[in-house]
PDB file of C-alpha atoms in Angstrom:
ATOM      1  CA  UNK A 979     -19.897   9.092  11.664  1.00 47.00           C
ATOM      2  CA  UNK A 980     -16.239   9.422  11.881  1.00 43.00           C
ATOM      3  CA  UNK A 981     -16.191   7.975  15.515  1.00 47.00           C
ATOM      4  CA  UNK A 982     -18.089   4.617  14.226  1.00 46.00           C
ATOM      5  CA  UNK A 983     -15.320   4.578  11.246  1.00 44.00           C
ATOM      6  CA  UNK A 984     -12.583   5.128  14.054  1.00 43.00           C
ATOM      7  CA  UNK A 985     -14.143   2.404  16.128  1.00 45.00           C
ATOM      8  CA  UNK A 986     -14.555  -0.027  13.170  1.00 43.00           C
ATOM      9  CA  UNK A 987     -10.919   0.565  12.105  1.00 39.00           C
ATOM     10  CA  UNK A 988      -9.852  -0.095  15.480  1.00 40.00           C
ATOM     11  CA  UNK A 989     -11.842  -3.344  15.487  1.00 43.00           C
ATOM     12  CA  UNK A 990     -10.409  -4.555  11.792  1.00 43.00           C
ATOM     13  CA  UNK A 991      -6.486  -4.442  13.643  1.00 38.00           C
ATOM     14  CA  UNK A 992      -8.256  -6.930  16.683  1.00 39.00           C
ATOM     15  CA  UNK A 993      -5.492  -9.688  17.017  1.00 42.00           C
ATOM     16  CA  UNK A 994      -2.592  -7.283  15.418  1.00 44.00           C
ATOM     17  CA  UNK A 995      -2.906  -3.874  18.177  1.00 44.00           C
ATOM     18  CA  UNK A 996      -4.497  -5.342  20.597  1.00 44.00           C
ATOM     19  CA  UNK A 997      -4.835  -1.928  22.438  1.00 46.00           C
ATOM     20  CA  UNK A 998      -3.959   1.552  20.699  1.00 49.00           C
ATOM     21  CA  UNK A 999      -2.622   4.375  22.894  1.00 53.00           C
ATOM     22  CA  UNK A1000       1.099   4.371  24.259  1.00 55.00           C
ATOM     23  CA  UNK A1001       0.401   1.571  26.661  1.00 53.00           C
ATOM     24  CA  UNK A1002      -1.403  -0.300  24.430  1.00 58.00           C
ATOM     25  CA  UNK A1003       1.523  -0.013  22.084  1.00 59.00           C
ATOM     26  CA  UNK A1004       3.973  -1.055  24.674  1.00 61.00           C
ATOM     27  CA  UNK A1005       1.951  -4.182  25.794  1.00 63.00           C
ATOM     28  CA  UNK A1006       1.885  -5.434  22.175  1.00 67.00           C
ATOM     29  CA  UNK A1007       5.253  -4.687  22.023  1.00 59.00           C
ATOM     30  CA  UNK A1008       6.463  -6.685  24.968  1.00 61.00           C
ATOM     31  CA  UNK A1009       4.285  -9.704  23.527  1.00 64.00           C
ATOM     32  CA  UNK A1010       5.930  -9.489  20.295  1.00 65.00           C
ATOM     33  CA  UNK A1011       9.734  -9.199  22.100  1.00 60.00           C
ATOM     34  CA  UNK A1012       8.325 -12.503  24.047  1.00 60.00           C
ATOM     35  CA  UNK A1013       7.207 -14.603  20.627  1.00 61.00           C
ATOM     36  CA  UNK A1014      10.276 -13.060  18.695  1.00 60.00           C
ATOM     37  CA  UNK A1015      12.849 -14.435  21.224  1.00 55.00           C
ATOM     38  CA  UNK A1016      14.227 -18.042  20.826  1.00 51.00           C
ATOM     39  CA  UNK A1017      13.177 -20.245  23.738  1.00 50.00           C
ATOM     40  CA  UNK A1018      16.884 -20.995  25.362  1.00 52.00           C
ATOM     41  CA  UNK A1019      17.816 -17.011  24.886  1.00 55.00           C
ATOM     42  CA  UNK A1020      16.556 -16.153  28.275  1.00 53.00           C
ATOM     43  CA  UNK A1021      17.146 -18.108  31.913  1.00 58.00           C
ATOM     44  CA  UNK A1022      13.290 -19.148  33.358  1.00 58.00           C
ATOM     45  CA  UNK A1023      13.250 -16.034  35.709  1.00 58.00           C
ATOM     46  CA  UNK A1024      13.213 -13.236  33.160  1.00 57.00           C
ATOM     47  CA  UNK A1025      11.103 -15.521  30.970  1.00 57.00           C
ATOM     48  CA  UNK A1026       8.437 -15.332  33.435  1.00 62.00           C
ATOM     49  CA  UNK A1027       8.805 -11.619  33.725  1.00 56.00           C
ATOM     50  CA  UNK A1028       8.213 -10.880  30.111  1.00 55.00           C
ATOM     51  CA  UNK A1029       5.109 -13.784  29.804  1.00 61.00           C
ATOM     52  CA  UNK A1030       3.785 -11.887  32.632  1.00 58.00           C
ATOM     53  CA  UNK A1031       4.140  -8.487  31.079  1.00 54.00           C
ATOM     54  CA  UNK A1032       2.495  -9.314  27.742  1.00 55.00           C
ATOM     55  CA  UNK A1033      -0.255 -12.111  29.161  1.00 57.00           C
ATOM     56  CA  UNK A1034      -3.584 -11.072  27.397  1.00 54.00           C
ATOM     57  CA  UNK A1035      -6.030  -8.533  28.956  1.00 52.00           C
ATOM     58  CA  UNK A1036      -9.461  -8.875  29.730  1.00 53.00           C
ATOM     59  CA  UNK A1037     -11.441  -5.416  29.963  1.00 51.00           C
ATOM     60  CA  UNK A1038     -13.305  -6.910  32.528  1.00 54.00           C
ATOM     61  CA  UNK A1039     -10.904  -8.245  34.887  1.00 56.00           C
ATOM     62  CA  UNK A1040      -9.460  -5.169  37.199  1.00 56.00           C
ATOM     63  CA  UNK A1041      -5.603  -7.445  37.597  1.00 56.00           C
ATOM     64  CA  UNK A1042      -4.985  -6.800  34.176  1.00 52.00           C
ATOM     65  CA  UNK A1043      -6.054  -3.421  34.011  1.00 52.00           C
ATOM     66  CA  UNK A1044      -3.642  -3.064  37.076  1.00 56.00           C
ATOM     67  CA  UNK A1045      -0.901  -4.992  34.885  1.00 52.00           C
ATOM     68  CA  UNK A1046      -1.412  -2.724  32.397  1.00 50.00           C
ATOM     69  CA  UNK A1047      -1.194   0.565  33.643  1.00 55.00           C
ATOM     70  CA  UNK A1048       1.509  -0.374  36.804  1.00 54.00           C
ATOM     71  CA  UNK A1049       4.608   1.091  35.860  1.00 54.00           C
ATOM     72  CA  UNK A1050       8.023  -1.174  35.180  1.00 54.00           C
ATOM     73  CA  UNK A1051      10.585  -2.535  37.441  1.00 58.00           C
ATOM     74  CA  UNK A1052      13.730  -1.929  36.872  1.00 54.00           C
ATOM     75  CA  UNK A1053      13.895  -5.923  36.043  1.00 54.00           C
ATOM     76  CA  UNK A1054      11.442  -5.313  33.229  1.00 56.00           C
ATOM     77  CA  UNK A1055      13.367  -2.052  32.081  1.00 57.00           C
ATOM     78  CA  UNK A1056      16.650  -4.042  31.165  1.00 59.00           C
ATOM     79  CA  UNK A1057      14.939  -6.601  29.723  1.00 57.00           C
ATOM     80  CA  UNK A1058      12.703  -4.583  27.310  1.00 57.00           C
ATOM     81  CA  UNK A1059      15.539  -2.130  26.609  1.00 57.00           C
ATOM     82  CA  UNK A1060      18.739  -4.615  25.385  1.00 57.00           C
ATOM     83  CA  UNK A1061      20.753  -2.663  23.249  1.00 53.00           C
ATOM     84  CA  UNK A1062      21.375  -4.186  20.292  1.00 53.00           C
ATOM     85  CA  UNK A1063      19.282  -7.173  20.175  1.00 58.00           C
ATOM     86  CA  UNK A1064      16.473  -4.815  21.350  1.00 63.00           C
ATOM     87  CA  UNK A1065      17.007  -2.765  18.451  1.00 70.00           C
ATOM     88  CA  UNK A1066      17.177  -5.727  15.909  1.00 71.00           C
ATOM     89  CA  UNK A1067      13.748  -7.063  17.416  1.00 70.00           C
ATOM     90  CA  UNK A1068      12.240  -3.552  17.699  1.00 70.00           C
ATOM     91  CA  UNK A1069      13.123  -3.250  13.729  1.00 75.00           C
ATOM     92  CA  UNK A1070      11.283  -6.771  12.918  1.00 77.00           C
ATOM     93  CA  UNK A1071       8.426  -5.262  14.953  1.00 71.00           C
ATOM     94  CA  UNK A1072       8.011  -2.066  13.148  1.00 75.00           C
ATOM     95  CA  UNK A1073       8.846  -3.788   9.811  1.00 75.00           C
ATOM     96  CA  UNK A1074       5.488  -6.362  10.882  1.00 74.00           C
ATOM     97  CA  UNK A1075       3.011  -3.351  11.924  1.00 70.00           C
ATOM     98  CA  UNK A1076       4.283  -1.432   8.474  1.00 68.00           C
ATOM     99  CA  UNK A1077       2.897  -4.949   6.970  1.00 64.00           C
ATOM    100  CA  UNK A1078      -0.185  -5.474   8.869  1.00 64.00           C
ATOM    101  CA  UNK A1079      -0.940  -1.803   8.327  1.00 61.00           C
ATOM    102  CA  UNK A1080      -0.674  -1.817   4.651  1.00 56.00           C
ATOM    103  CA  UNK A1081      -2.852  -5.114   4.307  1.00 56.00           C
ATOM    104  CA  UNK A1082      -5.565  -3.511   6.162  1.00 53.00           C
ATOM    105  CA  UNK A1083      -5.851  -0.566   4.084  1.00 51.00           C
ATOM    106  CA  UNK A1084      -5.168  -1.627   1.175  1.00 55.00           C
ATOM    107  CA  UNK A1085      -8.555  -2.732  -0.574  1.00 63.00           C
ATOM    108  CA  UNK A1086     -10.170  -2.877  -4.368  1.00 71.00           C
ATOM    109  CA  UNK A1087      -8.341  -4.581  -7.707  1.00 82.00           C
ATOM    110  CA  UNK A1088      -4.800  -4.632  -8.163  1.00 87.00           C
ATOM    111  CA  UNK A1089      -3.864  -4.762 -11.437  1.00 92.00           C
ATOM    112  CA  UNK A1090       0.195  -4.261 -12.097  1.00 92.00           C
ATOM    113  CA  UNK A1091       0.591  -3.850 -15.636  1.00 95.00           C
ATOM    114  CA  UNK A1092      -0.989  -2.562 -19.146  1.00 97.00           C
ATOM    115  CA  UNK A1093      -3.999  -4.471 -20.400  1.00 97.00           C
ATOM    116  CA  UNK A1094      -4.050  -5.004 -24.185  1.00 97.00           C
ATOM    117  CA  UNK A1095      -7.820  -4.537 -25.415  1.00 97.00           C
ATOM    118  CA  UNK A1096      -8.537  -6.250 -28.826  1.00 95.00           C
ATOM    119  CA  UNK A1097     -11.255  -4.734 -29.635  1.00 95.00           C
ATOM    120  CA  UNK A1098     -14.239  -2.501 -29.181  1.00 94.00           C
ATOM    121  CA  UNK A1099     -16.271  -4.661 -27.324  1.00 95.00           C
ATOM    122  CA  UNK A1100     -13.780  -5.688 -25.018  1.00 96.00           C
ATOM    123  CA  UNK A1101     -13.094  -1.918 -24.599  1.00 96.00           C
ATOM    124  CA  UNK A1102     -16.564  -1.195 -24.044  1.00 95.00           C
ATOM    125  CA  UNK A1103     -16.932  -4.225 -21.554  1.00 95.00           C
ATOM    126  CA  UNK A1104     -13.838  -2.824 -19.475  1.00 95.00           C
ATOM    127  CA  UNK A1105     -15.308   0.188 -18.721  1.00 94.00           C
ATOM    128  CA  UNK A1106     -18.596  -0.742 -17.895  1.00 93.00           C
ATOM    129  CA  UNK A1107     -18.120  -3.529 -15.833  1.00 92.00           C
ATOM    130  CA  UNK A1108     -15.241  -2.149 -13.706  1.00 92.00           C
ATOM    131  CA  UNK A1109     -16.081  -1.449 -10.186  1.00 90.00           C
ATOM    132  CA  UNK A1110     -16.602   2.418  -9.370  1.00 90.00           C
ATOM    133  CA  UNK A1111     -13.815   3.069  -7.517  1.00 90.00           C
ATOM    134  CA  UNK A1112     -11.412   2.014 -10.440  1.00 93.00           C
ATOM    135  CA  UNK A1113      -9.937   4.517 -12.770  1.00 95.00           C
ATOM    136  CA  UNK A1114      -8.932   3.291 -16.228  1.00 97.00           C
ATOM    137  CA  UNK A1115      -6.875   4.981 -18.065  1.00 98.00           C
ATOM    138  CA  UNK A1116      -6.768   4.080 -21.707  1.00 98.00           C
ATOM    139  CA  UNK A1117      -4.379   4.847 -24.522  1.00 98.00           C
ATOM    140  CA  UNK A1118      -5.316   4.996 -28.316  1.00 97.00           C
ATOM    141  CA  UNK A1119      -2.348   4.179 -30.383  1.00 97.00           C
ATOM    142  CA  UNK A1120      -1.461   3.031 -33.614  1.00 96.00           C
ATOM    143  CA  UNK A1121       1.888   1.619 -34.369  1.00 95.00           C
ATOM    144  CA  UNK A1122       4.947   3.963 -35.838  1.00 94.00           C
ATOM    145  CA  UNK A1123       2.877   7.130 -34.359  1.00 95.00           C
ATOM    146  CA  UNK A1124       5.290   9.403 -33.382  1.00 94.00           C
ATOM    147  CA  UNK A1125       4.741   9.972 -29.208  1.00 96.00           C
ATOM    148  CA  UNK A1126       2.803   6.242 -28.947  1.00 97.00           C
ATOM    149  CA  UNK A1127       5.774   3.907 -28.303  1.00 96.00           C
ATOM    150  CA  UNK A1128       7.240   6.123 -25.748  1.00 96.00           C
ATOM    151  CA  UNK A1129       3.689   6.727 -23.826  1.00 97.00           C
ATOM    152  CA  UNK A1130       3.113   2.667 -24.011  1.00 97.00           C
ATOM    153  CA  UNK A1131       6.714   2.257 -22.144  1.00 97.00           C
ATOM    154  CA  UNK A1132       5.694   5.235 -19.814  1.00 97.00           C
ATOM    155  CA  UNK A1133       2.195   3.759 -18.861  1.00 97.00           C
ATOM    156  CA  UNK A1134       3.736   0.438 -18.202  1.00 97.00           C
ATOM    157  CA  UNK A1135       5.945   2.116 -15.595  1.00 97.00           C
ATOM    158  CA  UNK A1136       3.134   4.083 -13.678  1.00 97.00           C
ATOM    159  CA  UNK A1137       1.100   0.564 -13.851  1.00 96.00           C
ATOM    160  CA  UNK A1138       3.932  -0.937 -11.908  1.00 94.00           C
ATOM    161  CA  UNK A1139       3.694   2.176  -9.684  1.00 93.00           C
ATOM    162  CA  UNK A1140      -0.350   2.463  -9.590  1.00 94.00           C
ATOM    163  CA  UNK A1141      -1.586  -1.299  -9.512  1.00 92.00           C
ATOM    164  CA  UNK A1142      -4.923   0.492  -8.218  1.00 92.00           C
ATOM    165  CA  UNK A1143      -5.284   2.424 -11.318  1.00 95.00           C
ATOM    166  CA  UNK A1144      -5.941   0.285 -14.348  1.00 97.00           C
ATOM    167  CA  UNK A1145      -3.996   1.130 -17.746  1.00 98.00           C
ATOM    168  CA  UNK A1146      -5.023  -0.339 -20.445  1.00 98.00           C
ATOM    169  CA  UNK A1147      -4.128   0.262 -24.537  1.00 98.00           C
ATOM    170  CA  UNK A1148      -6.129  -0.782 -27.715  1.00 97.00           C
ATOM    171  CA  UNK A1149      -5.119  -0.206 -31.293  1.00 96.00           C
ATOM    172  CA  UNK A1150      -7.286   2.666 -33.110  1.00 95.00           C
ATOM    173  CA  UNK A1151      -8.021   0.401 -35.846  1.00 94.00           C
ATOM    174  CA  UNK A1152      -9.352  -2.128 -33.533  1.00 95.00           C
ATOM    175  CA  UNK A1153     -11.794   0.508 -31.591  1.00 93.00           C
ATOM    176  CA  UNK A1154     -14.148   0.278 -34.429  1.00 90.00           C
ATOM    177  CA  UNK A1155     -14.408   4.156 -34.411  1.00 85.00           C
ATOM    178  CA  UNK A1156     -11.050   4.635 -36.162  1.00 81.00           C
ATOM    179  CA  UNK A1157     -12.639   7.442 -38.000  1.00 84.00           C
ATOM    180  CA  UNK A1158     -12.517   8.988 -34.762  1.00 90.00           C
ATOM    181  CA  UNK A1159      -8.913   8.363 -33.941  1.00 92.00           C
ATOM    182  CA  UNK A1160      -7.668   9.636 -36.990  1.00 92.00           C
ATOM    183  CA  UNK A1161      -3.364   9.752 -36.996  1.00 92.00           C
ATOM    184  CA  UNK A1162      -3.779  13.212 -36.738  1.00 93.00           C
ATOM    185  CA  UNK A1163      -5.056  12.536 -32.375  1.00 95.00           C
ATOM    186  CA  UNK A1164      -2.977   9.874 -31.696  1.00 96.00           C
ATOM    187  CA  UNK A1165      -1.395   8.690 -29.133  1.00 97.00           C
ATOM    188  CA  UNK A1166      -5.178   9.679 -27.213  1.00 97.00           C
ATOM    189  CA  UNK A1167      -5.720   8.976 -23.189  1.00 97.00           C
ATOM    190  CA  UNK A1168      -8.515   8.486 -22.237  1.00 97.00           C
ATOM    191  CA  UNK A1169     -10.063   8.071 -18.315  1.00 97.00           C
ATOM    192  CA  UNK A1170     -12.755   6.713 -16.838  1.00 97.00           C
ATOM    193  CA  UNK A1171     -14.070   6.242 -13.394  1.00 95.00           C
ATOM    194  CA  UNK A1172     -17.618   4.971 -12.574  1.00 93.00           C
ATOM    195  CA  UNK A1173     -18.449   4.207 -16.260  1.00 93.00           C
ATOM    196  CA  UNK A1174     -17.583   7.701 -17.199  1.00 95.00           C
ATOM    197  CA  UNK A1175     -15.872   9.740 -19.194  1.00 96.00           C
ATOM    198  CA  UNK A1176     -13.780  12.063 -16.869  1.00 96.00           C
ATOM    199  CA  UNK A1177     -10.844  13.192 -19.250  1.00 96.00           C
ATOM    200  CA  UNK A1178      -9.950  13.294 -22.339  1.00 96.00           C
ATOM    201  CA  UNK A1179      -6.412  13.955 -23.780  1.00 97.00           C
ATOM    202  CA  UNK A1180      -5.999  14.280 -27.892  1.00 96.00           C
ATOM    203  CA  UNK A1181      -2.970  14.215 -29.205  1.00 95.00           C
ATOM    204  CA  UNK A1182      -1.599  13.815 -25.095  1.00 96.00           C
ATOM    205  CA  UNK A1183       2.237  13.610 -26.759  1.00 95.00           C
ATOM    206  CA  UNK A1184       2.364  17.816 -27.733  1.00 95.00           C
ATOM    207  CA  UNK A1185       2.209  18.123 -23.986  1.00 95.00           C
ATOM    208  CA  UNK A1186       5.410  16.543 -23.635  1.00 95.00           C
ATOM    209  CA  UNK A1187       9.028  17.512 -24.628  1.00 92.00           C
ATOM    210  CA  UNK A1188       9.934  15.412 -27.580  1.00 89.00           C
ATOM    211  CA  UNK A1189      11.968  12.794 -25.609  1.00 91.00           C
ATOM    212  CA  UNK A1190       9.284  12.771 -22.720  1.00 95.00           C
ATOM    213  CA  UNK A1191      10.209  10.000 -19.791  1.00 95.00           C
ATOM    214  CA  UNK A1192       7.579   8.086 -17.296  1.00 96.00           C
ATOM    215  CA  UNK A1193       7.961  11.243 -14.753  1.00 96.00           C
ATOM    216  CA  UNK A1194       6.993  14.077 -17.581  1.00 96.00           C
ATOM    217  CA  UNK A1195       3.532  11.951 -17.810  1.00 97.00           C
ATOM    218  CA  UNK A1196       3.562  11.288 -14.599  1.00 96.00           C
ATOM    219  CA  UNK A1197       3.225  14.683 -13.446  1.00 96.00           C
ATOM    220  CA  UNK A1198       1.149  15.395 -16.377  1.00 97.00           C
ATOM    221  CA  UNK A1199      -2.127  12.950 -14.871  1.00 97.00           C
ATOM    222  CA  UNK A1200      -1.168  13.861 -11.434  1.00 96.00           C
ATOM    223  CA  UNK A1201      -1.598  17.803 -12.464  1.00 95.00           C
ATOM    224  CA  UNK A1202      -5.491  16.714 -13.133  1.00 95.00           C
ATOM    225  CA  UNK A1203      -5.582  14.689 -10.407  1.00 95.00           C
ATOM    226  CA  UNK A1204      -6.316  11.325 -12.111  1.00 95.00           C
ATOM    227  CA  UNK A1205      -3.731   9.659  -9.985  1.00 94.00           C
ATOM    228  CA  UNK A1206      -3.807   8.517  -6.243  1.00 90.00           C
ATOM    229  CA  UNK A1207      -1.009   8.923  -3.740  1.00 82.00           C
ATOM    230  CA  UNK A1208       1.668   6.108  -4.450  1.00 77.00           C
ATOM    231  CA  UNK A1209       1.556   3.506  -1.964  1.00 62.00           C
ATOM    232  CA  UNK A1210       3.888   2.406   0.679  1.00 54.00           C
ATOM    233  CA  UNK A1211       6.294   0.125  -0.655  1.00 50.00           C
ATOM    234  CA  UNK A1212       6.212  -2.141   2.767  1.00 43.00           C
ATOM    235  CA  UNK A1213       8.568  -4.458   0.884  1.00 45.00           C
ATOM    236  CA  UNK A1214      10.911  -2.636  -0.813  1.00 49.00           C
ATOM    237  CA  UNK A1215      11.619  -0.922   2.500  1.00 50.00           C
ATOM    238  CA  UNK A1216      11.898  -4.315   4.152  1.00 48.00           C
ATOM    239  CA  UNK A1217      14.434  -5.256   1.780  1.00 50.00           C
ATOM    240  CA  UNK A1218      16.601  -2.036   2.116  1.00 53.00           C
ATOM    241  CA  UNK A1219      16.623  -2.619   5.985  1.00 50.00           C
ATOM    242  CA  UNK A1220      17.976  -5.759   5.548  1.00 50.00           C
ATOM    243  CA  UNK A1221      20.468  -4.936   3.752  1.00 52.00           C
ATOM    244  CA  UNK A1222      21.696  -2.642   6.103  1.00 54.00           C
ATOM    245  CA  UNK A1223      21.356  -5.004   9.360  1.00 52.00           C
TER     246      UNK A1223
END
């Protein structure tokens, strides 16, 4: 089972690693140092060396195997190892697997911020026609409830944080249960998963220190494991390595 999942993992990154292992990882790096480089920046001869070195393989055809696995002349070696332009292009290629790699794995809903539900049906219709592998997490509220302003700002945080995890918020009044959410259990989070019921927090702001921040509830969901692991920011980091280039 976990071989075929290996094998169709492999498969999905056809046409971005052409070939895993170390040499695999060195021929798609030569191809990308080859596509990366502007046309004039090397004279014909060592252009021809590199389009050699990163030509497509056939599995079939025992000259490419032989291309593959031959070692490097010491033409090759200079050219794939240029100091600093080889370290600018080796940066764009990381930066571009980081990408491709995050794309592939990433999969399901994205959702990015706090949906406002306006009333019980659309609350009811959120959690039952979500896929399965979403977790909703819902907040109760009422306005000028002591702990529900500062869990609204909090949630919209983590849904900037989580866009896998949808948060969502409806008025108590608006449930049409409000009999249910009485002052006295607000600010109330609810989560779901699958079309059920999986926690249930009453009165979630007495678990917090009066001025509680985005962290404090954070932590909180994360301590019943109602969160997933936070996603590389691919961007972000893009951004920061720009900056220092």
């Amino acid at each position: 089972m976990e071989e075929a999942q290996s094998q169709s993992l492999e498969e999905d990154f056809e046409g971005q690693a052409t070939h895993t292992g170390p040499k695999g990882v060195i021929n798609d790096w030569r191809k990308f140092k080859l596509e990366s480089e502007d046309s004039d920046s090397f004279p014909p001869s060592k252009k021809d060396i590199l389009r050699k070195m990163s030509s497509p393989l056939s599995r079939d055809d025992k000259d490419s195997k032989e291309r593959l696995s031959r070692k490097m002349s010491v033409q090759e070696y200079e050219l794939i190892h240029q100091d600093k332009e080889d370290e600018n292009c080796l940066r764009k290629y990381r930066r571009q697997c980081m990408q491709d790699m995050h794309q592939k794995l990433s999969f399901g809903p994205r959702y990015g911020f706090v949906y406002e539900l306006e009333s019980g049906e659309q609350f009811l219709e959120t959690i039952e026609k979500e896929l399965k592998i979403t977790t909703i997490v819902v907040h109760i509220y009422e306005d000028g409830i002591k702990g529900c302003d500062p869990l609204n700002s909090s949630l919209t945080c983590l849904a900037a944080e989580y866009p896998m995890v949808k948060f969502c918020k409806i008025k108590a009044s608006n449930t049409g249960a409000g009999d249910r959410f009485s002052s006295d259990v607000l600010p109330t989070l609810l989560v779901y998963k699958g079309g059920e019921l999986i926690s249930n927090f009453l009165s979630v702001a007495e678990q917090f220190t009066e001025e509680f921040l985005t962290g404090d509830v954070e932590s909180f969901l994360n301590e019943y494991g109602l969160l997933p692991e936070k996603e590389i920011h691919v961007i972000e980091q893009t951004n920061m390595e720009q900056d220092m280039e």
